[in-house]
JSON list of C-alpha atoms in Angstrom, two decimals:
[
{"chain": "A", "resi": 1, "resn": "MET", "atom": "CA", "xyz": [0.00, 0.00, 0.00]},
{"chain": "A", "resi": 2, "resn": "ILE", "atom": "CA", "xyz": [0.94, 3.67, -0.10]},
{"chain": "A", "resi": 3, "resn": "VAL", "atom": "CA", "xyz": [1.66, 5.56, 3.11]},
{"chain": "A", "resi": 4, "resn": "PHE", "atom": "CA", "xyz": [2.40, 9.27, 3.52]},
{"chain": "A", "resi": 5, "resn": "ARG", "atom": "CA", "xyz": [4.08, 10.02, 6.86]},
{"chain": "A", "resi": 6, "resn": "ASP", "atom": "CA", "xyz": [4.32, 13.60, 8.14]},
{"chain": "A", "resi": 7, "resn": "LEU", "atom": "CA", "xyz": [5.19, 14.89, 4.67]},
{"chain": "A", "resi": 8, "resn": "HIS", "atom": "CA", "xyz": [6.46, 18.46, 4.33]},
{"chain": "A", "resi": 9, "resn": "LYS", "atom": "CA", "xyz": [7.14, 20.29, 1.09]},
{"chain": "A", "resi": 10, "resn": "SER", "atom": "CA", "xyz": [7.77, 23.97, 0.43]},
{"chain": "A", "resi": 11, "resn": "PHE", "atom": "CA", "xyz": [8.52, 25.96, -2.70]},
{"chain": "A", "resi": 12, "resn": "GLY", "atom": "CA", "xyz": [10.44, 29.00, -1.55]},
{"chain": "A", "resi": 13, "resn": "SER", "atom": "CA", "xyz": [8.43, 30.59, 1.23]},
{"chain": "A", "resi": 14, "resn": "ASN", "atom": "CA", "xyz": [5.26, 28.75, 0.24]},
{"chain": "A", "resi": 15, "resn": "ALA", "atom": "CA", "xyz": [4.72, 25.78, 2.55]},
{"chain": "A", "resi": 16, "resn": "VAL", "atom": "CA", "xyz": [2.45, 23.51, 0.50]},
{"chain": "A", "resi": 17, "resn": "LEU", "atom": "CA", "xyz": [2.44, 20.27, 2.51]},
{"chain": "A", "resi": 18, "resn": "ARG", "atom": "CA", "xyz": [2.70, 20.61, 6.28]},
{"chain": "A", "resi": 19, "resn": "GLY", "atom": "CA", "xyz": [2.53, 17.30, 8.09]},
{"chain": "A", "resi": 20, "resn": "PHE", "atom": "CA", "xyz": [0.58, 15.46, 5.40]},
{"chain": "A", "resi": 21, "resn": "SER", "atom": "CA", "xyz": [-0.18, 11.91, 6.57]},
{"chain": "A", "resi": 22, "resn": "LEU", "atom": "CA", "xyz": [-2.44, 9.42, 4.81]},
{"chain": "A", "resi": 23, "resn": "GLU", "atom": "CA", "xyz": [-2.69, 5.68, 4.12]},
{"chain": "A", "resi": 24, "resn": "VAL", "atom": "CA", "xyz": [-4.01, 4.23, 0.86]},
{"chain": "A", "resi": 25, "resn": "LYS", "atom": "CA", "xyz": [-5.25, 0.70, 1.47]},
{"chain": "A", "resi": 26, "resn": "ASP", "atom": "CA", "xyz": [-4.64, -2.13, -0.95]},
{"chain": "A", "resi": 27, "resn": "GLY", "atom": "CA", "xyz": [-7.45, -2.49, -3.49]},
{"chain": "A", "resi": 28, "resn": "GLU", "atom": "CA", "xyz": [-9.31, 0.72, -2.65]},
{"chain": "A", "resi": 29, "resn": "THR", "atom": "CA", "xyz": [-9.83, 3.93, -4.57]},
{"chain": "A", "resi": 30, "resn": "LEU", "atom": "CA", "xyz": [-9.03, 6.87, -2.32]},
{"chain": "A", "resi": 31, "resn": "VAL", "atom": "CA", "xyz": [-9.96, 10.37, -3.44]},
{"chain": "A", "resi": 32, "resn": "ILE", "atom": "CA", "xyz": [-8.11, 13.47, -2.21]},
{"chain": "A", "resi": 33, "resn": "ILE", "atom": "CA", "xyz": [-10.24, 16.61, -2.42]},
{"chain": "A", "resi": 34, "resn": "GLY", "atom": "CA", "xyz": [-9.36, 20.20, -1.62]},
{"chain": "A", "resi": 35, "resn": "TYR", "atom": "CA", "xyz": [-9.14, 23.70, -3.01]},
{"chain": "A", "resi": 36, "resn": "SER", "atom": "CA", "xyz": [-7.07, 24.41, -6.11]},
{"chain": "A", "resi": 37, "resn": "GLY", "atom": "CA", "xyz": [-3.41, 25.01, -5.32]},
{"chain": "A", "resi": 38, "resn": "THR", "atom": "CA", "xyz": [-3.45, 23.23, -1.95]},
{"chain": "A", "resi": 39, "resn": "GLY", "atom": "CA", "xyz": [-0.89, 20.56, -2.87]},
{"chain": "A", "resi": 40, "resn": "LYS", "atom": "CA", "xyz": [-2.97, 17.60, -4.06]},
{"chain": "A", "resi": 41, "resn": "SER", "atom": "CA", "xyz": [-0.91, 17.07, -7.20]},
{"chain": "A", "resi": 42, "resn": "VAL", "atom": "CA", "xyz": [2.29, 17.75, -5.24]},
{"chain": "A", "resi": 43, "resn": "ALA", "atom": "CA", "xyz": [1.44, 14.80, -3.00]},
{"chain": "A", "resi": 44, "resn": "LEU", "atom": "CA", "xyz": [0.99, 12.53, -6.04]},
{"chain": "A", "resi": 45, "resn": "LYS", "atom": "CA", "xyz": [4.38, 13.48, -7.47]},
{"chain": "A", "resi": 46, "resn": "HIS", "atom": "CA", "xyz": [6.11, 12.29, -4.29]},
{"chain": "A", "resi": 47, "resn": "ILE", "atom": "CA", "xyz": [4.76, 8.76, -4.89]},
{"chain": "A", "resi": 48, "resn": "VAL", "atom": "CA", "xyz": [6.72, 8.36, -8.12]},
{"chain": "A", "resi": 49, "resn": "GLY", "atom": "CA", "xyz": [9.77, 10.33, -7.02]},
{"chain": "A", "resi": 50, "resn": "LEU", "atom": "CA", "xyz": [9.14, 13.38, -9.20]},
{"chain": "A", "resi": 51, "resn": "LEU", "atom": "CA", "xyz": [9.55, 15.45, -6.03]},
{"chain": "A", "resi": 52, "resn": "GLU", "atom": "CA", "xyz": [11.51, 14.79, -2.85]},
{"chain": "A", "resi": 53, "resn": "PRO", "atom": "CA", "xyz": [10.11, 15.76, 0.56]},
{"chain": "A", "resi": 54, "resn": "ASP", "atom": "CA", "xyz": [11.70, 18.42, 2.74]},
{"chain": "A", "resi": 55, "resn": "ALA", "atom": "CA", "xyz": [10.79, 16.20, 5.69]},
{"chain": "A", "resi": 56, "resn": "GLY", "atom": "CA", "xyz": [8.76, 13.05, 6.23]},
{"chain": "A", "resi": 57, "resn": "GLU", "atom": "CA", "xyz": [8.47, 10.20, 3.77]},
{"chain": "A", "resi": 58, "resn": "VAL", "atom": "CA", "xyz": [6.31, 8.27, 1.33]},
{"chain": "A", "resi": 59, "resn": "GLU", "atom": "CA", "xyz": [6.34, 4.48, 1.54]},
{"chain": "A", "resi": 60, "resn": "VAL", "atom": "CA", "xyz": [5.14, 2.28, -1.33]},
{"chain": "A", "resi": 61, "resn": "ASP", "atom": "CA", "xyz": [5.04, -1.48, -0.73]},
{"chain": "A", "resi": 62, "resn": "GLY", "atom": "CA", "xyz": [7.60, -1.20, 2.06]},
{"chain": "A", "resi": 63, "resn": "GLN", "atom": "CA", "xyz": [10.00, 1.04, 0.13]},
{"chain": "A", "resi": 64, "resn": "ILE", "atom": "CA", "xyz": [10.81, 4.63, 1.11]},
{"chain": "A", "resi": 65, "resn": "VAL", "atom": "CA", "xyz": [10.58, 6.42, -2.21]},
{"chain": "A", "resi": 66, "resn": "HIS", "atom": "CA", "xyz": [13.12, 9.19, -1.75]},
{"chain": "A", "resi": 67, "resn": "LEU", "atom": "CA", "xyz": [15.77, 6.70, -0.53]},
{"chain": "A", "resi": 68, "resn": "LEU", "atom": "CA", "xyz": [15.62, 4.53, -3.67]},
{"chain": "A", "resi": 69, "resn": "ASP", "atom": "CA", "xyz": [18.51, 4.53, -6.15]},
{"chain": "A", "resi": 70, "resn": "ARG", "atom": "CA", "xyz": [17.81, 4.99, -9.87]},
{"chain": "A", "resi": 71, "resn": "PRO", "atom": "CA", "xyz": [17.24, 1.28, -10.62]},
{"chain": "A", "resi": 72, "resn": "GLY", "atom": "CA", "xyz": [15.03, 0.96, -7.55]},
{"chain": "A", "resi": 73, "resn": "LEU", "atom": "CA", "xyz": [12.98, 4.01, -8.53]},
{"chain": "A", "resi": 74, "resn": "ALA", "atom": "CA", "xyz": [12.61, 2.71, -12.08]},
{"chain": "A", "resi": 75, "resn": "SER", "atom": "CA", "xyz": [11.39, -0.63, -10.70]},
{"chain": "A", "resi": 76, "resn": "LEU", "atom": "CA", "xyz": [8.87, 1.13, -8.47]},
{"chain": "A", "resi": 77, "resn": "ARG", "atom": "CA", "xyz": [7.58, 3.30, -11.31]},
{"chain": "A", "resi": 78, "resn": "ALA", "atom": "CA", "xyz": [6.96, 0.15, -13.35]},
{"chain": "A", "resi": 79, "resn": "THR", "atom": "CA", "xyz": [4.20, -0.74, -10.87]},
{"chain": "A", "resi": 80, "resn": "ILE", "atom": "CA", "xyz": [2.45, 2.64, -11.10]},
{"chain": "A", "resi": 81, "resn": "GLY", "atom": "CA", "xyz": [0.29, 4.09, -13.86]},
{"chain": "A", "resi": 82, "resn": "TYR", "atom": "CA", "xyz": [-0.03, 7.89, -13.91]},
{"chain": "A", "resi": 83, "resn": "VAL", "atom": "CA", "xyz": [-2.96, 9.64, -15.61]},
{"chain": "A", "resi": 84, "resn": "PHE", "atom": "CA", "xyz": [-1.92, 13.26, -16.02]},
{"chain": "A", "resi": 85, "resn": "GLN", "atom": "CA", "xyz": [-4.32, 16.18, -15.75]},
{"chain": "A", "resi": 86, "resn": "PHE", "atom": "CA", "xyz": [-4.17, 17.04, -19.47]},
{"chain": "A", "resi": 87, "resn": "ALA", "atom": "CA", "xyz": [-3.43, 13.46, -20.67]},
{"chain": "A", "resi": 88, "resn": "ALA", "atom": "CA", "xyz": [0.19, 14.41, -21.66]},
{"chain": "A", "resi": 89, "resn": "LEU", "atom": "CA", "xyz": [0.03, 12.61, -24.99]},
{"chain": "A", "resi": 90, "resn": "LEU", "atom": "CA", "xyz": [2.76, 13.20, -27.56]},
{"chain": "A", "resi": 91, "resn": "ASP", "atom": "CA", "xyz": [1.14, 15.08, -30.44]},
{"chain": "A", "resi": 92, "resn": "SER", "atom": "CA", "xyz": [3.56, 13.68, -33.04]},
{"chain": "A", "resi": 93, "resn": "MET", "atom": "CA", "xyz": [2.64, 10.09, -32.23]},
{"chain": "A", "resi": 94, "resn": "THR", "atom": "CA", "xyz": [-0.47, 8.08, -33.02]},
{"chain": "A", "resi": 95, "resn": "VAL", "atom": "CA", "xyz": [-2.62, 6.67, -30.25]},
{"chain": "A", "resi": 96, "resn": "ARG", "atom": "CA", "xyz": [-0.95, 3.28, -30.75]},
{"chain": "A", "resi": 97, "resn": "ASP", "atom": "CA", "xyz": [2.55, 4.76, -30.46]},
{"chain": "A", "resi": 98, "resn": "ASN", "atom": "CA", "xyz": [1.60, 6.71, -27.34]},
{"chain": "A", "resi": 99, "resn": "LEU", "atom": "CA", "xyz": [0.55, 3.45, -25.69]},
{"chain": "A", "resi": 100, "resn": "LEU", "atom": "CA", "xyz": [3.61, 1.59, -26.97]},
{"chain": "A", "resi": 101, "resn": "LEU", "atom": "CA", "xyz": [6.00, 4.18, -25.56]},
{"chain": "A", "resi": 102, "resn": "GLY", "atom": "CA", "xyz": [5.98, 2.69, -22.06]},
{"chain": "A", "resi": 103, "resn": "LEU", "atom": "CA", "xyz": [5.52, -0.89, -23.20]},
{"chain": "A", "resi": 104, "resn": "ARG", "atom": "CA", "xyz": [8.73, -0.94, -25.25]},
{"chain": "A", "resi": 105, "resn": "ARG", "atom": "CA", "xyz": [10.72, -0.72, -22.01]},
{"chain": "A", "resi": 106, "resn": "ARG", "atom": "CA", "xyz": [9.12, -3.88, -20.64]},
{"chain": "A", "resi": 107, "resn": "GLY", "atom": "CA", "xyz": [10.88, -6.40, -22.85]},
{"chain": "A", "resi": 108, "resn": "LEU", "atom": "CA", "xyz": [7.63, -7.61, -24.40]},
{"chain": "A", "resi": 109, "resn": "SER", "atom": "CA", "xyz": [7.32, -9.13, -27.85]},
{"chain": "A", "resi": 110, "resn": "ALA", "atom": "CA", "xyz": [5.63, -7.15, -30.63]},
{"chain": "A", "resi": 111, "resn": "ALA", "atom": "CA", "xyz": [2.60, -9.44, -30.41]},
{"chain": "A", "resi": 112, "resn": "GLU", "atom": "CA", "xyz": [2.31, -8.99, -26.64]},
{"chain": "A", "resi": 113, "resn": "MET", "atom": "CA", "xyz": [2.54, -5.20, -26.94]},
{"chain": "A", "resi": 114, "resn": "GLU", "atom": "CA", "xyz": [-0.11, -5.10, -29.66]},
{"chain": "A", "resi": 115, "resn": "GLU", "atom": "CA", "xyz": [-2.39, -7.29, -27.54]},
{"chain": "A", "resi": 116, "resn": "ARG", "atom": "CA", "xyz": [-2.08, -4.87, -24.64]},
{"chain": "A", "resi": 117, "resn": "VAL", "atom": "CA", "xyz": [-2.79, -1.88, -26.87]},
{"chain": "A", "resi": 118, "resn": "VAL", "atom": "CA", "xyz": [-5.96, -3.52, -28.19]},
{"chain": "A", "resi": 119, "resn": "GLU", "atom": "CA", "xyz": [-7.15, -4.67, -24.74]},
{"chain": "A", "resi": 120, "resn": "SER", "atom": "CA", "xyz": [-6.51, -1.27, -23.14]},
{"chain": "A", "resi": 121, "resn": "LEU", "atom": "CA", "xyz": [-8.30, 0.68, -25.86]},
{"chain": "A", "resi": 122, "resn": "GLU", "atom": "CA", "xyz": [-11.24, -1.71, -25.69]},
{"chain": "A", "resi": 123, "resn": "LEU", "atom": "CA", "xyz": [-11.49, -1.17, -21.94]},
{"chain": "A", "resi": 124, "resn": "VAL", "atom": "CA", "xyz": [-11.90, 2.59, -22.46]},
{"chain": "A", "resi": 125, "resn": "ASP", "atom": "CA", "xyz": [-14.20, 2.14, -25.50]},
{"chain": "A", "resi": 126, "resn": "LEU", "atom": "CA", "xyz": [-11.70, 3.52, -28.03]},
{"chain": "A", "resi": 127, "resn": "ARG", "atom": "CA", "xyz": [-11.01, 0.50, -30.21]},
{"chain": "A", "resi": 128, "resn": "GLY", "atom": "CA", "xyz": [-10.35, 1.68, -33.75]},
{"chain": "A", "resi": 129, "resn": "THR", "atom": "CA", "xyz": [-8.53, 4.89, -32.84]},
{"chain": "A", "resi": 130, "resn": "GLU", "atom": "CA", "xyz": [-5.04, 3.35, -32.98]},
{"chain": "A", "resi": 131, "resn": "GLU", "atom": "CA", "xyz": [-3.89, 5.31, -36.04]},
{"chain": "A", "resi": 132, "resn": "ARG", "atom": "CA", "xyz": [-5.36, 8.67, -35.04]},
{"chain": "A", "resi": 133, "resn": "PHE", "atom": "CA", "xyz": [-3.29, 11.51, -33.63]},
{"chain": "A", "resi": 134, "resn": "PRO", "atom": "CA", "xyz": [-4.14, 13.39, -30.39]},
{"chain": "A", "resi": 135, "resn": "ALA", "atom": "CA", "xyz": [-5.14, 16.51, -32.35]},
{"chain": "A", "resi": 136, "resn": "GLU", "atom": "CA", "xyz": [-7.88, 14.45, -34.01]},
{"chain": "A", "resi": 137, "resn": "LEU", "atom": "CA", "xyz": [-9.43, 13.51, -30.66]},
{"chain": "A", "resi": 138, "resn": "SER", "atom": "CA", "xyz": [-11.77, 15.38, -28.34]},
{"chain": "A", "resi": 139, "resn": "GLY", "atom": "CA", "xyz": [-10.61, 16.33, -24.86]},
{"chain": "A", "resi": 140, "resn": "GLY", "atom": "CA", "xyz": [-12.54, 13.45, -23.34]},
{"chain": "A", "resi": 141, "resn": "MET", "atom": "CA", "xyz": [-11.07, 10.98, -25.81]},
{"chain": "A", "resi": 142, "resn": "ARG", "atom": "CA", "xyz": [-7.55, 12.17, -25.03]},
{"chain": "A", "resi": 143, "resn": "LYS", "atom": "CA", "xyz": [-8.21, 11.60, -21.33]},
{"chain": "A", "resi": 144, "resn": "ARG", "atom": "CA", "xyz": [-9.43, 8.09, -22.12]},
{"chain": "A", "resi": 145, "resn": "VAL", "atom": "CA", "xyz": [-6.26, 7.41, -24.11]},
{"chain": "A", "resi": 146, "resn": "GLY", "atom": "CA", "xyz": [-4.30, 8.58, -21.07]},
{"chain": "A", "resi": 147, "resn": "ILE", "atom": "CA", "xyz": [-6.16, 6.01, -18.96]},
{"chain": "A", "resi": 148, "resn": "ALA", "atom": "CA", "xyz": [-5.55, 3.32, -21.59]},
{"chain": "A", "resi": 149, "resn": "ARG", "atom": "CA", "xyz": [-1.83, 4.12, -21.56]},
{"chain": "A", "resi": 150, "resn": "ALA", "atom": "CA", "xyz": [-1.74, 3.63, -17.79]},
{"chain": "A", "resi": 151, "resn": "ILE", "atom": "CA", "xyz": [-3.78, 0.40, -18.01]},
{"chain": "A", "resi": 152, "resn": "ALA", "atom": "CA", "xyz": [-1.51, -1.05, -20.70]},
{"chain": "A", "resi": 153, "resn": "LEU", "atom": "CA", "xyz": [1.36, -1.20, -18.21]},
{"chain": "A", "resi": 154, "resn": "ARG", "atom": "CA", "xyz": [-0.67, -3.57, -15.99]},
{"chain": "A", "resi": 155, "resn": "PRO", "atom": "CA", "xyz": [0.16, -1.50, -12.92]},
{"chain": "A", "resi": 156, "resn": "ARG", "atom": "CA", "xyz": [-0.48, -2.27, -9.27]},
{"chain": "A", "resi": 157, "resn": "TYR", "atom": "CA", "xyz": [-1.48, 1.37, -8.67]},
{"chain": "A", "resi": 158, "resn": "ILE", "atom": "CA", "xyz": [-3.02, 4.08, -10.84]},
{"chain": "A", "resi": 159, "resn": "LEU", "atom": "CA", "xyz": [-2.71, 7.76, -9.91]},
{"chain": "A", "resi": 160, "resn": "TYR", "atom": "CA", "xyz": [-5.31, 10.09, -11.43]},
{"chain": "A", "resi": 161, "resn": "ASP", "atom": "CA", "xyz": [-4.51, 13.81, -11.43]},
{"chain": "A", "resi": 162, "resn": "GLU", "atom": "CA", "xyz": [-7.74, 15.84, -11.92]},
{"chain": "A", "resi": 163, "resn": "PRO", "atom": "CA", "xyz": [-9.17, 13.33, -14.43]},
{"chain": "A", "resi": 164, "resn": "THR", "atom": "CA", "xyz": [-12.42, 15.24, -15.08]},
{"chain": "A", "resi": 165, "resn": "THR", "atom": "CA", "xyz": [-11.06, 18.80, -15.20]},
{"chain": "A", "resi": 166, "resn": "GLY", "atom": "CA", "xyz": [-12.24, 20.73, -18.26]},
{"chain": "A", "resi": 167, "resn": "LEU", "atom": "CA", "xyz": [-14.80, 18.15, -19.34]},
{"chain": "A", "resi": 168, "resn": "ASP", "atom": "CA", "xyz": [-18.54, 18.57, -19.80]},
{"chain": "A", "resi": 169, "resn": "PRO", "atom": "CA", "xyz": [-20.74, 16.69, -17.29]},
{"chain": "A", "resi": 170, "resn": "VAL", "atom": "CA", "xyz": [-21.57, 13.81, -19.64]},
{"chain": "A", "resi": 171, "resn": "THR", "atom": "CA", "xyz": [-17.94, 13.22, -20.65]},
{"chain": "A", "resi": 172, "resn": "ALA", "atom": "CA", "xyz": [-16.85, 13.52, -17.01]},
{"chain": "A", "resi": 173, "resn": "ALA", "atom": "CA", "xyz": [-19.37, 10.83, -16.09]},
{"chain": "A", "resi": 174, "resn": "VAL", "atom": "CA", "xyz": [-17.86, 8.58, -18.79]},
{"chain": "A", "resi": 175, "resn": "ILE", "atom": "CA", "xyz": [-14.39, 9.05, -17.24]},
{"chain": "A", "resi": 176, "resn": "ASP", "atom": "CA", "xyz": [-15.80, 8.20, -13.80]},
{"chain": "A", "resi": 177, "resn": "ARG", "atom": "CA", "xyz": [-17.35, 5.03, -15.18]},
{"chain": "A", "resi": 178, "resn": "LEU", "atom": "CA", "xyz": [-14.03, 4.02, -16.73]},
{"chain": "A", "resi": 179, "resn": "MET", "atom": "CA", "xyz": [-12.19, 4.53, -13.43]},
{"chain": "A", "resi": 180, "resn": "VAL", "atom": "CA", "xyz": [-14.70, 2.29, -11.66]},
{"chain": "A", "resi": 181, "resn": "ARG", "atom": "CA", "xyz": [-14.47, -0.30, -14.47]},
{"chain": "A", "resi": 182, "resn": "THR", "atom": "CA", "xyz": [-10.67, -0.30, -14.25]},
{"chain": "A", "resi": 183, "resn": "ARG", "atom": "CA", "xyz": [-10.76, -1.05, -10.53]},
{"chain": "A", "resi": 184, "resn": "GLN", "atom": "CA", "xyz": [-13.38, -3.79, -10.95]},
{"chain": "A", "resi": 185, "resn": "ARG", "atom": "CA", "xyz": [-11.70, -5.57, -13.86]},
{"chain": "A", "resi": 186, "resn": "LEU", "atom": "CA", "xyz": [-8.04, -5.12, -13.01]},
{"chain": "A", "resi": 187, "resn": "GLY", "atom": "CA", "xyz": [-8.15, -4.91, -9.22]},
{"chain": "A", "resi": 188, "resn": "VAL", "atom": "CA", "xyz": [-5.81, -1.93, -9.10]},
{"chain": "A", "resi": 189, "resn": "THR", "atom": "CA", "xyz": [-5.43, 0.43, -6.16]},
{"chain": "A", "resi": 190, "resn": "GLY", "atom": "CA", "xyz": [-6.35, 3.98, -7.15]},
{"chain": "A", "resi": 191, "resn": "LEU", "atom": "CA", "xyz": [-5.51, 7.42, -5.83]},
{"chain": "A", "resi": 192, "resn": "VAL", "atom": "CA", "xyz": [-7.56, 10.24, -7.36]},
{"chain": "A", "resi": 193, "resn": "VAL", "atom": "CA", "xyz": [-6.96, 13.96, -6.96]},
{"chain": "A", "resi": 194, "resn": "THR", "atom": "CA", "xyz": [-9.97, 16.16, -7.71]},
{"chain": "A", "resi": 195, "resn": "HIS", "atom": "CA", "xyz": [-12.18, 19.02, -6.55]},
{"chain": "A", "resi": 196, "resn": "ASP", "atom": "CA", "xyz": [-15.15, 17.54, -8.45]},
{"chain": "A", "resi": 197, "resn": "MET", "atom": "CA", "xyz": [-17.42, 16.21, -5.69]},
{"chain": "A", "resi": 198, "resn": "ARG", "atom": "CA", "xyz": [-19.73, 14.36, -8.07]},
{"chain": "A", "resi": 199, "resn": "SER", "atom": "CA", "xyz": [-16.72, 12.44, -9.33]},
{"chain": "A", "resi": 200, "resn": "ALA", "atom": "CA", "xyz": [-15.39, 11.87, -5.81]},
{"chain": "A", "resi": 201, "resn": "TYR", "atom": "CA", "xyz": [-18.69, 10.36, -4.65]},
{"chain": "A", "resi": 202, "resn": "THR", "atom": "CA", "xyz": [-18.88, 8.13, -7.74]},
{"chain": "A", "resi": 203, "resn": "VAL", "atom": "CA", "xyz": [-15.40, 6.60, -7.79]},
{"chain": "A", "resi": 204, "resn": "GLY", "atom": "CA", "xyz": [-14.20, 6.79, -4.19]},
{"chain": "A", "resi": 205, "resn": "ASP", "atom": "CA", "xyz": [-14.26, 4.14, -1.49]},
{"chain": "A", "resi": 206, "resn": "ARG", "atom": "CA", "xyz": [-12.91, 6.78, 0.88]},
{"chain": "A", "resi": 207, "resn": "ILE", "atom": "CA", "xyz": [-12.40, 10.53, 0.61]},
{"chain": "A", "resi": 208, "resn": "ALA", "atom": "CA", "xyz": [-9.73, 12.65, 2.31]},
{"chain": "A", "resi": 209, "resn": "MET", "atom": "CA", "xyz": [-9.80, 16.45, 2.39]},
{"chain": "A", "resi": 210, "resn": "LEU", "atom": "CA", "xyz": [-6.49, 18.28, 2.17]},
{"chain": "A", "resi": 211, "resn": "TYR", "atom": "CA", "xyz": [-6.61, 21.67, 3.85]},
{"chain": "A", "resi": 212, "resn": "ARG", "atom": "CA", "xyz": [-3.68, 23.99, 4.58]},
{"chain": "A", "resi": 213, "resn": "GLY", "atom": "CA", "xyz": [-1.12, 21.28, 3.94]},
{"chain": "A", "resi": 214, "resn": "SER", "atom": "CA", "xyz": [-2.53, 18.43, 6.00]},
{"chain": "A", "resi": 215, "resn": "ILE", "atom": "CA", "xyz": [-5.50, 16.08, 6.05]},
{"chain": "A", "resi": 216, "resn": "ARG", "atom": "CA", "xyz": [-8.54, 17.74, 7.56]},
{"chain": "A", "resi": 217, "resn": "GLN", "atom": "CA", "xyz": [-10.81, 14.67, 7.49]},
{"chain": "A", "resi": 218, "resn": "VAL", "atom": "CA", "xyz": [-10.82, 11.20, 5.94]},
{"chain": "A", "resi": 219, "resn": "GLY", "atom": "CA", "xyz": [-13.74, 8.81, 5.78]},
{"chain": "A", "resi": 220, "resn": "THR", "atom": "CA", "xyz": [-16.11, 6.83, 3.62]},
{"chain": "A", "resi": 221, "resn": "VAL", "atom": "CA", "xyz": [-18.33, 8.65, 1.13]},
{"chain": "A", "resi": 222, "resn": "GLU", "atom": "CA", "xyz": [-21.20, 8.47, 3.61]},
{"chain": "A", "resi": 223, "resn": "GLU", "atom": "CA", "xyz": [-19.05, 9.80, 6.47]},
{"chain": "A", "resi": 224, "resn": "ILE", "atom": "CA", "xyz": [-17.90, 12.75, 4.40]},
{"chain": "A", "resi": 225, "resn": "GLN", "atom": "CA", "xyz": [-21.44, 13.52, 3.27]},
{"chain": "A", "resi": 226, "resn": "ARG", "atom": "CA", "xyz": [-22.57, 13.55, 6.91]},
{"chain": "A", "resi": 227, "resn": "THR", "atom": "CA", "xyz": [-19.57, 15.52, 8.18]},
{"chain": "A", "resi": 228, "resn": "GLY", "atom": "CA", "xyz": [-19.98, 17.91, 11.07]},
{"chain": "A", "resi": 229, "resn": "ASP", "atom": "CA", "xyz": [-16.77, 19.77, 10.21]},
{"chain": "A", "resi": 230, "resn": "PRO", "atom": "CA", "xyz": [-17.83, 23.22, 8.96]},
{"chain": "A", "resi": 231, "resn": "LEU", "atom": "CA", "xyz": [-14.85, 23.60, 6.62]},
{"chain": "A", "resi": 232, "resn": "VAL", "atom": "CA", "xyz": [-15.36, 20.21, 5.00]},
{"chain": "A", "resi": 233, "resn": "ARG", "atom": "CA", "xyz": [-19.10, 20.81, 4.67]},
{"chain": "A", "resi": 234, "resn": "GLN", "atom": "CA", "xyz": [-18.57, 24.24, 3.12]},
{"chain": "A", "resi": 235, "resn": "PHE", "atom": "CA", "xyz": [-16.28, 22.68, 0.51]},
{"chain": "A", "resi": 236, "resn": "ILE", "atom": "CA", "xyz": [-18.36, 19.65, -0.43]},
{"chain": "A", "resi": 237, "resn": "GLU", "atom": "CA", "xyz": [-21.52, 21.75, -0.73]},
{"chain": "A", "resi": 238, "resn": "GLY", "atom": "CA", "xyz": [-19.76, 24.48, -2.72]},
{"chain": "A", "resi": 239, "resn": "ARG", "atom": "CA", "xyz": [-21.06, 27.32, -0.54]},
{"chain": "A", "resi": 240, "resn": "PRO", "atom": "CA", "xyz": [-18.54, 30.20, -0.72]},
{"chain": "A", "resi": 241, "resn": "GLU", "atom": "CA", "xyz": [-20.73, 32.37, 1.49]},
{"chain": "A", "resi": 242, "resn": "ALA", "atom": "CA", "xyz": [-20.14, 29.89, 4.32]},
{"chain": "A", "resi": 243, "resn": "ALA", "atom": "CA", "xyz": [-16.35, 30.11, 4.14]},
{"chain": "A", "resi": 244, "resn": "ASP", "atom": "CA", "xyz": [-15.92, 32.97, 6.59]},
{"chain": "A", "resi": 245, "resn": "ASP", "atom": "CA", "xyz": [-18.31, 31.39, 9.08]},
{"chain": "A", "resi": 246, "resn": "ALA", "atom": "CA", "xyz": [-16.46, 28.09, 8.83]},
{"chain": "A", "resi": 247, "resn": "GLU", "atom": "CA", "xyz": [-13.09, 29.79, 9.38]},
{"chain": "A", "resi": 248, "resn": "ARG", "atom": "CA", "xyz": [-14.42, 31.63, 12.44]},
{"chain": "A", "resi": 249, "resn": "ALA", "atom": "CA", "xyz": [-15.89, 28.42, 13.87]},
{"chain": "A", "resi": 250, "resn": "VAL", "atom": "CA", "xyz": [-12.56, 26.63, 13.48]},
{"chain": "A", "resi": 251, "resn": "ALA", "atom": "CA", "xyz": [-10.66, 29.55, 14.99]},
{"chain": "A", "resi": 252, "resn": "GLY", "atom": "CA", "xyz": [-13.06, 29.66, 17.94]},
{"chain": "A", "resi": 253, "resn": "ALA", "atom": "CA", "xyz": [-12.61, 25.95, 18.59]},
{"chain": "A", "resi": 254, "resn": "ALA", "atom": "CA", "xyz": [-8.82, 26.14, 18.54]},
{"chain": "A", "resi": 255, "resn": "PRO", "atom": "CA", "xyz": [-7.07, 25.86, 21.91]}
]
């Protein structure tokens, strides 16, 4: 499983993560919610060693990520699929070649790689797009190719960075359905970063709210929906007029 322990990360004078601790259980989909710019994506990048903590640690399957050497980090990354916020497809490559890019490092035969391409595109309902380029696809289709690319690696974990951002409600619902399907069919552990509460309720087994650099509350979907925390409730209900009242309530309760 994935464990964040007292993680701290600053960029200059901006302290983004301040004692961030969280455990992602094997086989679950955990959703991290929170305001834009609060460090949700920063937390994800620590899992794959794209960032190193100022203090604290991230453990994946018993390994402390920032202590791994290059071969060890490469081995860890081979178990993790990463779905980037804007898909991060290479415009000069076809859909097939975008999926093959990671597979070519796995020592697979040409037949095995082609089989994975076909299976992954079928799972996201994009069979037949192999020879198309990203510019020929809609935003939702590009996101689905990004998911297919992650699936093709047969990962143990999939990290989703704002998977429904910029999509219309219908297309966003399609992405949610694909995330649920991926967990059900492949049994992967998922970590989703979003501020889309409809998506969080649909795909999450548990939800954790990141606030001011640490976890404010974590619980099942039902527990979050019934929360008595004024800050969490203000966020999940999208009521900006309640923000000041929530802040004052928290300040008044502080020792």
